[in-house]
CSV table of C-alpha atoms in Angstrom, one decimal:
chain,number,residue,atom,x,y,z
A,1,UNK,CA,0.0,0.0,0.0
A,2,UNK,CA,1.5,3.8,-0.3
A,3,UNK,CA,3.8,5.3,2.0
A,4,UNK,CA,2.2,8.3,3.6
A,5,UNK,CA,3.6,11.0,2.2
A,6,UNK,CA,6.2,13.4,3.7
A,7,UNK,CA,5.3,16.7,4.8
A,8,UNK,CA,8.4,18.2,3.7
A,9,UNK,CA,9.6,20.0,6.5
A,10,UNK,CA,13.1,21.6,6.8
A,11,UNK,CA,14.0,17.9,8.9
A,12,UNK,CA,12.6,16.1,5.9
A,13,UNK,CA,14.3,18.0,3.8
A,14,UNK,CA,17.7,18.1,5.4
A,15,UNK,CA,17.1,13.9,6.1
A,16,UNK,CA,17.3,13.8,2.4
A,17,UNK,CA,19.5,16.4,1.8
A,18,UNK,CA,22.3,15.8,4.0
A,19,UNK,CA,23.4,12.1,3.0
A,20,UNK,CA,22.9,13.3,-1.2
A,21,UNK,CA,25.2,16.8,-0.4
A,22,UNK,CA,28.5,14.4,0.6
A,23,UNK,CA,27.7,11.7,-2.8
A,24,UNK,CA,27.0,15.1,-5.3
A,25,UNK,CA,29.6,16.7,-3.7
A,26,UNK,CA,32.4,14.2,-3.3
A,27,UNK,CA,33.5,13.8,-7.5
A,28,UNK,CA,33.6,17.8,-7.7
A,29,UNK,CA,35.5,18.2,-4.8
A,30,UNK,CA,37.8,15.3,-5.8
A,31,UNK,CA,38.2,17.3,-9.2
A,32,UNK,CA,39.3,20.5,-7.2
A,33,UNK,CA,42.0,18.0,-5.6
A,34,UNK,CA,42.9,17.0,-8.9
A,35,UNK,CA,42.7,20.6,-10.2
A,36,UNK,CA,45.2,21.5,-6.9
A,37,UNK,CA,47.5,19.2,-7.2
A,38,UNK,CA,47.7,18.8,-11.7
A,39,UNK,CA,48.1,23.0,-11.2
A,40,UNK,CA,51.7,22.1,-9.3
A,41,UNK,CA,52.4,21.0,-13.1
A,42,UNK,CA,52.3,24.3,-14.5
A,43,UNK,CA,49.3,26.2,-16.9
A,44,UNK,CA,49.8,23.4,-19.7
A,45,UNK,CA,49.0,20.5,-17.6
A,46,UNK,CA,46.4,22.3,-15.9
A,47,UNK,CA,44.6,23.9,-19.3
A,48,UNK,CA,45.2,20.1,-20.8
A,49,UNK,CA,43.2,19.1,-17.6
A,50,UNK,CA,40.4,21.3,-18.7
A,51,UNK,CA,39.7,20.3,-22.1
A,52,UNK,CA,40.2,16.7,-21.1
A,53,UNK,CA,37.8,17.1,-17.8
A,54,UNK,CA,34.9,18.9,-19.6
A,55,UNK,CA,35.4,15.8,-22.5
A,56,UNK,CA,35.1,13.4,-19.6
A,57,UNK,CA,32.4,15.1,-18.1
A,58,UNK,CA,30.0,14.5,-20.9
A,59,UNK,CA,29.9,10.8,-19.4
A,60,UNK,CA,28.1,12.1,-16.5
A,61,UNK,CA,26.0,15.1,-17.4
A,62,UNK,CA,25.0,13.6,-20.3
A,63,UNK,CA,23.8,10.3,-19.0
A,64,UNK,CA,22.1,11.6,-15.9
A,65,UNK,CA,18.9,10.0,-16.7
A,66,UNK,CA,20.9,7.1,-15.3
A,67,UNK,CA,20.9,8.8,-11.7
A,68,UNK,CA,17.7,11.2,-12.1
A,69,UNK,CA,15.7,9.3,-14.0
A,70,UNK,CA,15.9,6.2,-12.3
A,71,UNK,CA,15.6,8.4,-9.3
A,72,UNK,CA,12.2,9.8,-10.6
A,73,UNK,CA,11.1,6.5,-11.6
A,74,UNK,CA,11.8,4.4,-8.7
A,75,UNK,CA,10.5,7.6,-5.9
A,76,UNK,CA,6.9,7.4,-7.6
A,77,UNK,CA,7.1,3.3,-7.2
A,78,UNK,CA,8.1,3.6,-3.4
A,79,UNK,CA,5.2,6.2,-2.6
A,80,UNK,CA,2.8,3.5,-4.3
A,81,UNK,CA,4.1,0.8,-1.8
A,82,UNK,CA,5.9,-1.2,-4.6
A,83,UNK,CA,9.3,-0.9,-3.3
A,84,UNK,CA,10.7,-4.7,-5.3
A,85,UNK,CA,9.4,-2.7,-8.9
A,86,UNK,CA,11.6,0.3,-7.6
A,87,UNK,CA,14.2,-1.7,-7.0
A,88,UNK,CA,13.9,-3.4,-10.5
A,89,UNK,CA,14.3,0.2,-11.7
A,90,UNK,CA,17.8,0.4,-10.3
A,91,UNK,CA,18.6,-3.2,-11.7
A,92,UNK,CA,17.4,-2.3,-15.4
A,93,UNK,CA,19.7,0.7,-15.4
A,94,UNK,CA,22.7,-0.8,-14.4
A,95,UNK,CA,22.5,-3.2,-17.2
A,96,UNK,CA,21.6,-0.2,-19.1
A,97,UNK,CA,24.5,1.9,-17.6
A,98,UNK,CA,27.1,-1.0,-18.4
A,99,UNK,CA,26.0,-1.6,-22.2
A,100,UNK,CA,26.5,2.0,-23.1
A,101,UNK,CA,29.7,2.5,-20.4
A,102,UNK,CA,31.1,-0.2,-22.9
A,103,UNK,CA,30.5,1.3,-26.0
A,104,UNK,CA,31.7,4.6,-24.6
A,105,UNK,CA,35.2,3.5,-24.2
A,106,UNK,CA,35.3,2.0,-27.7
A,107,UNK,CA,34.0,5.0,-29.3
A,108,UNK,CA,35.8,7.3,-26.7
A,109,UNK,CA,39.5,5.3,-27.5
A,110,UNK,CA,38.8,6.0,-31.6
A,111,UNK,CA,38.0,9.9,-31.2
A,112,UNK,CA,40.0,11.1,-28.4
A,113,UNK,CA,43.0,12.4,-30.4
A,114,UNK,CA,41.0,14.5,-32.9
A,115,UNK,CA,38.2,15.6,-30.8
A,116,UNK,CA,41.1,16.9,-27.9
A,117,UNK,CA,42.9,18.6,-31.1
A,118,UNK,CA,39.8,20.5,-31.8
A,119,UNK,CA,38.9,21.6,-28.5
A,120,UNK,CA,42.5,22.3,-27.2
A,121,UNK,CA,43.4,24.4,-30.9
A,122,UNK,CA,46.0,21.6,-31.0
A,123,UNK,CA,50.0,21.7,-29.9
A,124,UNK,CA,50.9,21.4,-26.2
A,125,UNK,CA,47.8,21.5,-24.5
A,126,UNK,CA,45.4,18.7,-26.4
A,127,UNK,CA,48.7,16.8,-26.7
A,128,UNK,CA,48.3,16.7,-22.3
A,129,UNK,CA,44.7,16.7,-22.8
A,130,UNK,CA,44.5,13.4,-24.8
A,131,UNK,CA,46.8,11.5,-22.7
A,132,UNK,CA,44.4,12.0,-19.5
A,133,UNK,CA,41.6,11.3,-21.7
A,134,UNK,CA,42.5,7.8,-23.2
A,135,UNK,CA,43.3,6.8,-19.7
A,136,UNK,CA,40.3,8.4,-17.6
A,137,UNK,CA,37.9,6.6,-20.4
A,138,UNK,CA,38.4,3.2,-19.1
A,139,UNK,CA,36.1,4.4,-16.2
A,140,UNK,CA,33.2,5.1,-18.1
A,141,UNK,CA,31.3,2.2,-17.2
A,142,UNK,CA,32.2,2.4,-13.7
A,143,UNK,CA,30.8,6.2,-13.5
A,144,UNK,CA,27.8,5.0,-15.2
A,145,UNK,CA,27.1,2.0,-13.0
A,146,UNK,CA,27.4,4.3,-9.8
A,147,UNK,CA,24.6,6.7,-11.4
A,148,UNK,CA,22.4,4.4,-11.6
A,149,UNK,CA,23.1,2.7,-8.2
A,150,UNK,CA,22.8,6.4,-6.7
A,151,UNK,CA,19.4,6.6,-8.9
A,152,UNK,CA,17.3,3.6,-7.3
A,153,UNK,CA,18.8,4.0,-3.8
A,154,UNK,CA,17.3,7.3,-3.7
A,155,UNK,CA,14.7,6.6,-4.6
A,156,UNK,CA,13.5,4.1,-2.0
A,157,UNK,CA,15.2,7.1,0.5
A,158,UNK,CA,18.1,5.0,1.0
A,159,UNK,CA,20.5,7.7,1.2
A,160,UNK,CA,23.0,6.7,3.7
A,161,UNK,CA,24.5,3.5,1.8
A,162,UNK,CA,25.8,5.8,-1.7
A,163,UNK,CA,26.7,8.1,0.5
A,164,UNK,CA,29.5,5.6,2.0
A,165,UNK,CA,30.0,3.8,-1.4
A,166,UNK,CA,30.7,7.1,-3.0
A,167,UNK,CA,32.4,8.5,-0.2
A,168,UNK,CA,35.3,5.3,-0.8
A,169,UNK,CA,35.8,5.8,-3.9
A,170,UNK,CA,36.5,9.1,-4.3
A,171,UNK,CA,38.7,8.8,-1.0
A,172,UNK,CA,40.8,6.6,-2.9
A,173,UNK,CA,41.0,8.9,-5.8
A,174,UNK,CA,42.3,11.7,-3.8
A,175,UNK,CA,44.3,9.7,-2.2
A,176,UNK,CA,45.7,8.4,-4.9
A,177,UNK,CA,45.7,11.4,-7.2
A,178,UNK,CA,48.9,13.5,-5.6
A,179,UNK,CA,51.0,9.7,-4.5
A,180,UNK,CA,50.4,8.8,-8.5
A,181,UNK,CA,51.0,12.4,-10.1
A,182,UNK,CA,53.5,14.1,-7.9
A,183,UNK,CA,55.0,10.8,-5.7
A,184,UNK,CA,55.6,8.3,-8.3
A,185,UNK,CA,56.1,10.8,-11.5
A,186,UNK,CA,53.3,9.8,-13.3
A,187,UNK,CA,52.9,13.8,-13.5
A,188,UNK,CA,48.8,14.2,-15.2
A,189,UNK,CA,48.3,10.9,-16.6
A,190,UNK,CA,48.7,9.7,-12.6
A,191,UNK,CA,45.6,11.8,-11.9
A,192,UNK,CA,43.4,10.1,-14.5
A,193,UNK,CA,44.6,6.1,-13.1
A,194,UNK,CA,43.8,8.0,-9.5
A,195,UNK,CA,40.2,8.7,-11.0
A,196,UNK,CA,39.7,5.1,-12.7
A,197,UNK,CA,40.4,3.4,-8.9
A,198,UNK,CA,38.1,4.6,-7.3
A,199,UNK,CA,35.7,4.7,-9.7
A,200,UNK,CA,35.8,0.8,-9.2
A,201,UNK,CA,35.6,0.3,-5.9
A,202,UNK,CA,32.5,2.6,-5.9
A,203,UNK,CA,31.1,0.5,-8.8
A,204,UNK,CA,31.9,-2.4,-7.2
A,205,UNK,CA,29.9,-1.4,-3.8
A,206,UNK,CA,26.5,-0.6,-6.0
A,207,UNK,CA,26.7,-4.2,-7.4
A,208,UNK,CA,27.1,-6.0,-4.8
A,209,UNK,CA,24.0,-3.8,-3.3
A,210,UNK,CA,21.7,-4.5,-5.8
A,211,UNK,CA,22.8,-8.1,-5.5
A,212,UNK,CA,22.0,-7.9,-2.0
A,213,UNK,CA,18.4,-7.0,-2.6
A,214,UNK,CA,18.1,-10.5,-4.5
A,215,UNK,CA,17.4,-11.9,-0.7
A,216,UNK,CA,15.7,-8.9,0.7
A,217,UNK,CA,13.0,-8.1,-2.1
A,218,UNK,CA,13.2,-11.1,-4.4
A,219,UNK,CA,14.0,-8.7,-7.1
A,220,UNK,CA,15.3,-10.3,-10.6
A,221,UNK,CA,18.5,-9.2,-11.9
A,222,UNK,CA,18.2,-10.3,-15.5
A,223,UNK,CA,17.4,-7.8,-17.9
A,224,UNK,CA,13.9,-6.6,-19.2
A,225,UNK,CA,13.7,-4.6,-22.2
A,226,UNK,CA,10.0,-3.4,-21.4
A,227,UNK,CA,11.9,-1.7,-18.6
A,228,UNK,CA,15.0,-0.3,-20.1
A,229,UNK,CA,12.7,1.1,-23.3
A,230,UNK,CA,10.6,2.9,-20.3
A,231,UNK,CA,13.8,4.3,-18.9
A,232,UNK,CA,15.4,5.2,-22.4
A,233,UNK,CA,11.8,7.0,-23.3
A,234,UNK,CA,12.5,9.1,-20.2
A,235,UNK,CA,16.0,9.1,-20.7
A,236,UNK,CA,15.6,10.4,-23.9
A,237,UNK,CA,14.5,14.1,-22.6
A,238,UNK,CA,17.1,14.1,-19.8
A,239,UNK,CA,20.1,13.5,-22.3
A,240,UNK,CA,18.6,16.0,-25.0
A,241,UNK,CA,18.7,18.4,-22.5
A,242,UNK,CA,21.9,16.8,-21.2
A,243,UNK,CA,23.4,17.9,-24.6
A,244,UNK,CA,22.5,21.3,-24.7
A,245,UNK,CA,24.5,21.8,-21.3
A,246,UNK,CA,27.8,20.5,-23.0
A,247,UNK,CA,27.5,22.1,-26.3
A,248,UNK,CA,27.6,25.1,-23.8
A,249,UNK,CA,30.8,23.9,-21.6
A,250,UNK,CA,32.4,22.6,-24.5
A,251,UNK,CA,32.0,26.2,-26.4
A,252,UNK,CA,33.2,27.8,-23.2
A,253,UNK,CA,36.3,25.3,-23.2
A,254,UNK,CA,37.6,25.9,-26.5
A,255,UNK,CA,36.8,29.5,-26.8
A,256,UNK,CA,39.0,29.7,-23.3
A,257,UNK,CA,41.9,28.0,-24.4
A,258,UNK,CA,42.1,30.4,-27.5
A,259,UNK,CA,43.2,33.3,-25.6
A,260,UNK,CA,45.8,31.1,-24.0
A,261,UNK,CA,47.0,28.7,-21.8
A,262,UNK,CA,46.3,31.1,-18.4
A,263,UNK,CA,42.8,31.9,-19.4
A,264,UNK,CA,41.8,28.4,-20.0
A,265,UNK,CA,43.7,27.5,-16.5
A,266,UNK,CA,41.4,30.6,-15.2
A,267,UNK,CA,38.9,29.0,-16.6
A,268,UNK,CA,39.4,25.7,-15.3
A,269,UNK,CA,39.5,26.5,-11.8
A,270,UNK,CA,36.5,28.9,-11.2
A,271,UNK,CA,34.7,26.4,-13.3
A,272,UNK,CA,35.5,23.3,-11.4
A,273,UNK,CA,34.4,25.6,-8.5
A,274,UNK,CA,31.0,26.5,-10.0
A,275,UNK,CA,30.5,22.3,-10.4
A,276,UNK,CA,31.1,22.1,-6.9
A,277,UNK,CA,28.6,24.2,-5.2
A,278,UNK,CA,26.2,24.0,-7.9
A,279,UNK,CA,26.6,20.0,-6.8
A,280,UNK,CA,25.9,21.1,-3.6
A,281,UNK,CA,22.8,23.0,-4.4
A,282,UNK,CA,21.0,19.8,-6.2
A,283,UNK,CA,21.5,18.1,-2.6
A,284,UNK,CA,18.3,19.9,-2.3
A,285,UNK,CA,17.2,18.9,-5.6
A,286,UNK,CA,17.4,15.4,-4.9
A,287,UNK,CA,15.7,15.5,-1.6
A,288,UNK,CA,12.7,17.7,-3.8
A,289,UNK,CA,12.9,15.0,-6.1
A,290,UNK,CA,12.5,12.3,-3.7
A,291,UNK,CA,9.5,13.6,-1.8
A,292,UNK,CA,7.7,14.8,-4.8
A,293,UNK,CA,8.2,11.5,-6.7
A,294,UNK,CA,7.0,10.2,-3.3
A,295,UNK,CA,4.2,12.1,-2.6
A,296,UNK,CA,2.5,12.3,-6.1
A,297,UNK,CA,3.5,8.3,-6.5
A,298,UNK,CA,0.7,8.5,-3.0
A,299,UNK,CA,-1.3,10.5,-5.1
A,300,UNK,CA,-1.1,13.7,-3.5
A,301,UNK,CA,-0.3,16.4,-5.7
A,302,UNK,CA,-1.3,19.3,-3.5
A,303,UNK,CA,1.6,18.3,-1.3
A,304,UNK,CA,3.8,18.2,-4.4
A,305,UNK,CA,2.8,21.7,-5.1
A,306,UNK,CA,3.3,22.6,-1.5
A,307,UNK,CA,6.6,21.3,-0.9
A,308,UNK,CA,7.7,23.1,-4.5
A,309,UNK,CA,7.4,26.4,-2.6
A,310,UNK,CA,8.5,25.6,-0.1
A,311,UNK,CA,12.1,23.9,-1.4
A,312,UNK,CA,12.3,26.9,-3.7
A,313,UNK,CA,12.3,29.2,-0.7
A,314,UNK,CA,15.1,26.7,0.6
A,315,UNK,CA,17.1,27.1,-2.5
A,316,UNK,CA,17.2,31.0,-2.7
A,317,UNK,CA,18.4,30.6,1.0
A,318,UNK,CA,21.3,28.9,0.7
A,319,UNK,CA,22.1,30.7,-3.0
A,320,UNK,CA,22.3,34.0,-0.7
A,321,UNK,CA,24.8,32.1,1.9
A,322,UNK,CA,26.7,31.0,-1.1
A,323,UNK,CA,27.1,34.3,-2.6
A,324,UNK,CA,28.6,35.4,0.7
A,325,UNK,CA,31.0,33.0,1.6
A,326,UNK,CA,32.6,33.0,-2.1
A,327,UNK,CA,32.9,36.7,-2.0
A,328,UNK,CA,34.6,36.9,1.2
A,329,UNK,CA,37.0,33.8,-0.3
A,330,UNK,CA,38.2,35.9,-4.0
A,331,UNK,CA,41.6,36.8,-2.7
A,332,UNK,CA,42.2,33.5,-0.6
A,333,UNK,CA,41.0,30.4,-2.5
A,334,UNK,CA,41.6,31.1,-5.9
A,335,UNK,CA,45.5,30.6,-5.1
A,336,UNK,CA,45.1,26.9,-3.5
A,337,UNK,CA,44.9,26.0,-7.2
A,338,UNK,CA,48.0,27.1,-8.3
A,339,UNK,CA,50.8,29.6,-7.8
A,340,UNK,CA,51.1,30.7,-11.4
A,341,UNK,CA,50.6,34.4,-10.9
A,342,UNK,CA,49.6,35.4,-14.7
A,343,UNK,CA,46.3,32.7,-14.0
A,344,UNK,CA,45.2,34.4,-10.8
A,345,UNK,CA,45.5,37.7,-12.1
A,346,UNK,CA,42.7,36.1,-14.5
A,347,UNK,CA,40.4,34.4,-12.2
A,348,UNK,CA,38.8,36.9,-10.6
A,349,UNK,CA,36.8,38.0,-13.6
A,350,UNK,CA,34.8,34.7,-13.7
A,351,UNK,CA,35.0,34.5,-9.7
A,352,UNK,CA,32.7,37.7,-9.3
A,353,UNK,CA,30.1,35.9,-11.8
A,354,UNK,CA,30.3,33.0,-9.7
A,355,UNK,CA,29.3,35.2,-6.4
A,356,UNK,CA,26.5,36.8,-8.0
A,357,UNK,CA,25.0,33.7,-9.8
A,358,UNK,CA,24.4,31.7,-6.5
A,359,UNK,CA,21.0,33.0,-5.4
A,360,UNK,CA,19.6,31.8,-8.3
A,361,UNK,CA,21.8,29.3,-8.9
A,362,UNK,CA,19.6,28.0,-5.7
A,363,UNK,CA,16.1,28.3,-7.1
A,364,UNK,CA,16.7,27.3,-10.3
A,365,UNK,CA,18.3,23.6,-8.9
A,366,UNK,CA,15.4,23.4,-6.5
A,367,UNK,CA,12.8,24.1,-8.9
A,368,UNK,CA,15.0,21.0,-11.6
A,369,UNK,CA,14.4,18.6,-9.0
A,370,UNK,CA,10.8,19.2,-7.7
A,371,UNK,CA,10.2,18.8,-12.1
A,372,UNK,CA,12.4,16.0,-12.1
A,373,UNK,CA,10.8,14.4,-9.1
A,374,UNK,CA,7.5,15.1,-11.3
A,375,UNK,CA,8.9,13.3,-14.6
A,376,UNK,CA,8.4,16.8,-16.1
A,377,UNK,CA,11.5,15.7,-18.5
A,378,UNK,CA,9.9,17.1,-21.2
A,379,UNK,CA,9.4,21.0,-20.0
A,380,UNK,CA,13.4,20.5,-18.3
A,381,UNK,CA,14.5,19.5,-22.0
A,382,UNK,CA,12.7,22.5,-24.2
A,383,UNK,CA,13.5,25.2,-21.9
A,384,UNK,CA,17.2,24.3,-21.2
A,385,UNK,CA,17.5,24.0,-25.1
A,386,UNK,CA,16.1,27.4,-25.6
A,387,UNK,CA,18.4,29.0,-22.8
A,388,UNK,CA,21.8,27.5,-24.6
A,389,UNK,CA,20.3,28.7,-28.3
A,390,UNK,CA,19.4,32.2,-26.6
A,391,UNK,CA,22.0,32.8,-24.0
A,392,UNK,CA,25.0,30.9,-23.4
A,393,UNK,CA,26.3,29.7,-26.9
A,394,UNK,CA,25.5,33.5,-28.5
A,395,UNK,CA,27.7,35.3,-25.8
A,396,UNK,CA,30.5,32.5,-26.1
A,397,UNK,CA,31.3,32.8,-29.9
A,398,UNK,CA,30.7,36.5,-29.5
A,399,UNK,CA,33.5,36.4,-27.0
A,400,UNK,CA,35.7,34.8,-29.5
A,401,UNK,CA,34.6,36.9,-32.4
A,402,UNK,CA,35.0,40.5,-30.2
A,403,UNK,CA,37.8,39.6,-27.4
A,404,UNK,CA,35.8,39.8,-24.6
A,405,UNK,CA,37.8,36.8,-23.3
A,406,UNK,CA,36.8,35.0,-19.8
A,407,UNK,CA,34.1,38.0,-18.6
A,408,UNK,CA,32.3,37.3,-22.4
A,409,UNK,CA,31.9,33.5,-21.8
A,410,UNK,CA,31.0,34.0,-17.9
A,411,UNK,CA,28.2,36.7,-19.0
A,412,UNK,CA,27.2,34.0,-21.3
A,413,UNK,CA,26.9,31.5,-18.2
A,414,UNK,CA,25.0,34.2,-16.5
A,415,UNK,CA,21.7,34.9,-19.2
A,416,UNK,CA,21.5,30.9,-19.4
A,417,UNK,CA,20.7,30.8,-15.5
A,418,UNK,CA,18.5,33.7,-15.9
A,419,UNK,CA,16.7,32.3,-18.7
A,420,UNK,CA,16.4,29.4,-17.1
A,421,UNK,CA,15.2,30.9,-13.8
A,422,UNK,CA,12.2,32.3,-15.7
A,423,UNK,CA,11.0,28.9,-17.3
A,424,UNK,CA,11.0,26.7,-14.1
A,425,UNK,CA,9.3,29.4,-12.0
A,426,UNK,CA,6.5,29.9,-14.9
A,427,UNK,CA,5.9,26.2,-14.8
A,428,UNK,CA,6.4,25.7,-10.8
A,429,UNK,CA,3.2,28.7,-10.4
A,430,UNK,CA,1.4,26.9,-13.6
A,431,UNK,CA,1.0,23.2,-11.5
A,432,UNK,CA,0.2,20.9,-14.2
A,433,UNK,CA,3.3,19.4,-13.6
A,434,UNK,CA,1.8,18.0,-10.3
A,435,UNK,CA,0.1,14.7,-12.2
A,436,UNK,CA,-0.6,11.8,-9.0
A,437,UNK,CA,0.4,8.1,-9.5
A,438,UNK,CA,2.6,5.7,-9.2
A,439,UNK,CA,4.1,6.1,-12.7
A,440,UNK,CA,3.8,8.8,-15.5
């Protein structure tokens, strides 16, 4: 039978919240290690580290449906009382996540070298960039499998388990990352090994959970294709709009790297930033997708609507915190990434976009996941589009065409939030996103 639904509460929230903030925010802040310690290579490591990085990243930001989708999926089965189906969920994308992982690496391995040529305006820094790439691939089916496992878990609000599975793994990546680069000599290749361990030990901890529920839930761990075409019809939405946020990064990434070696390293490091807290702030996505999944999967959408106002409210909060505490830090973190004077004189151009962007940085992730949590895939997808077509790509190739360099591609960062901002809080105050049951 359904769960009752939460009230969504700051407690509720924070329940959720707290366990999701260490998982989001543990790659991101593994990446700032990795951007620290690469940065004691000098500004061609670390530019070579940001073409290869935002490459990478497509792996995870593009297959997100993996985590979110599953996520959506298996919240609505849980509020219904059908925690075994929700389970399933997290079984049929990990099959899902390892068939594609797969194909990734193949594909990645025989485009690497002309793809990182392209985005790094070839010579010294795609030359560094392709080196970490071919090595960091290997972990694509790793990453994917964790997504997935992070997906189903919370979904059922089992949000204490990832966050030790992910915890380990990226504990052994940073552990790793400055022993392999700067202790054995490996020098950036040594940070891209670093990544690939602990990617499998994380992997290796969702498995074995899933396997676990075999016993628990009698849940079947061969594949069904009824399930994985749902997912990919989901899916579908969530990597379309997926795409639209990496045709932006990548843009952002090449344009960078063709004023130079301590733009792009600028670049790089307020950037990796920006992922982190903006990782922070879908902490509260994920616990807005959880109880909305959960409470229209109950069939209650006037608590849906009720909790999206009052996560938003949340969101705008801890954007305004944000905003503070990266203000007061412009003359002191910036140079715990490196000590290469001509790159910090750089960074604070982006860094002041980054302090003004958080408060609605904050509403716009809370309002992703209460539509998320809603399977509003659809709305995400259209109105991210139109925010890259409108906003960020215009302002990035106008940087490259006019000169405006770093402060060009971060005002182009900025009208793609804004835009953004207006479409999910027009939809939040329309409600006919708030459809009840256990599946949509």
């Amino acid at each position: 039978m359904p769960h009752a639904p939460p009230r969504g509460s700051a407690s509720d929230v924070l329940r959720l919240a707290a366990p999701a903030l260490p998982v989001l925010a543990a790659e991101p802040l593994y990446l700032l290690v990795d951007t620290a310690v690469v940065g004691r290579l000098g500004a061609v490591p670390l530019a070579g580290l940001a073409v290869a990085g935002v490459l990478f990243a497509q792996v995870t930001t593009s297959l997100t449906f993996l985590s979110y989708g599953t996520t959506a999926r298996a919240a609505r089965l849980h509020g219904a009382g059908r925690r075994a189906e929700a389970v399933a969920e997290g079984v049929q994308a990990t099959w899902l996540a390892i068939a594609v992982g797969l194909a990734l690496v193949v594909i990645g391995q025989l485009v690497a070298a002309p793809v990182t040529q392209a985005l790094g305006n070839g010579g010294a820094i795609a030359d560094a960039a392709v080196t970490w790439l071919r090595v960091a691939l290997l972990g694509a089916p790793l990453v994917l499998v964790t997504l997935a496992g992070n997906g189903w878990m919370r979904g059922v609000q089992d949000t204490r388990r990832p966050l030790w599975f992910v915890l380990a793994g990226n504990g052994v990546s940073a552990l790793a990352c400055p022993v392999f680069v700067l202790g054995f000599g490996w020098g950036l290749v040594g940070s891209a090994w670093a990544n690939v361990l602990g990617q499998t030990l994380a992997a290796l901890l969702f498995a074995g959970a899933l396997v676990a529920e075999r016993a628990r839930d009698r849940v079947g761990l061969r594949p069904r294709p009824r399930v994985i075409v749902a997912q990919l019809a989901l899916g579908r939405d969530l990597i379309a709009r997926s795409l639209a946020f990496q045709a932006c990064f990548l843009s952002a990434a090449a344009v960078a790297t063709r004023f130079g070696a301590q733009t792009a390293a600028a670049h790089q490091i307020v950037l990796q930033v920006w992922v982190f807290v903006s990782l922070i702030h879908d902490a509260l996505a994920i616990a807005a997708q959880q109880l909305v999944g959960a409470a229209l999967g109950a069939g209650d959408g006037d608590r849906a609507r009720e909790l999206a106002r009052r996560i938003l409210r949340y969101g705008v909060v801890m954007g305004l915190v944000f905003a503070v505490v990266f203000a007061a830090l412009v003359g002191v973190a910036p140079p715990l990434f490196t000590p290469d004077v001509a790159v910090l004189a750089v960074v604070p151009v982006a860094w002041w976009f980054l302090v003004g962007l958080q408060p609605v940085a904050g509403a716009v992730f809370a309002l992703d996941g209460v539509l998320l949590g809603a399977g509003d895939a659809a709305y995400l997808r259209t109105s991210t589009l139109a925010a890259a077509l409108v906003g960020f790509l215009p302002l990035i190739w106008a940087s490259l065409a006019f000169g405006w360099g770093l402060a060009g591609i971060w005002s182009g960062l900025a009208l793609f939030m804004l835009v953004r901002l207006a479409a999910v809080l027009s939809r939040a105050r329309g409600g006919a996103w708030a459809v009840p049951g256990a599946v949509r």
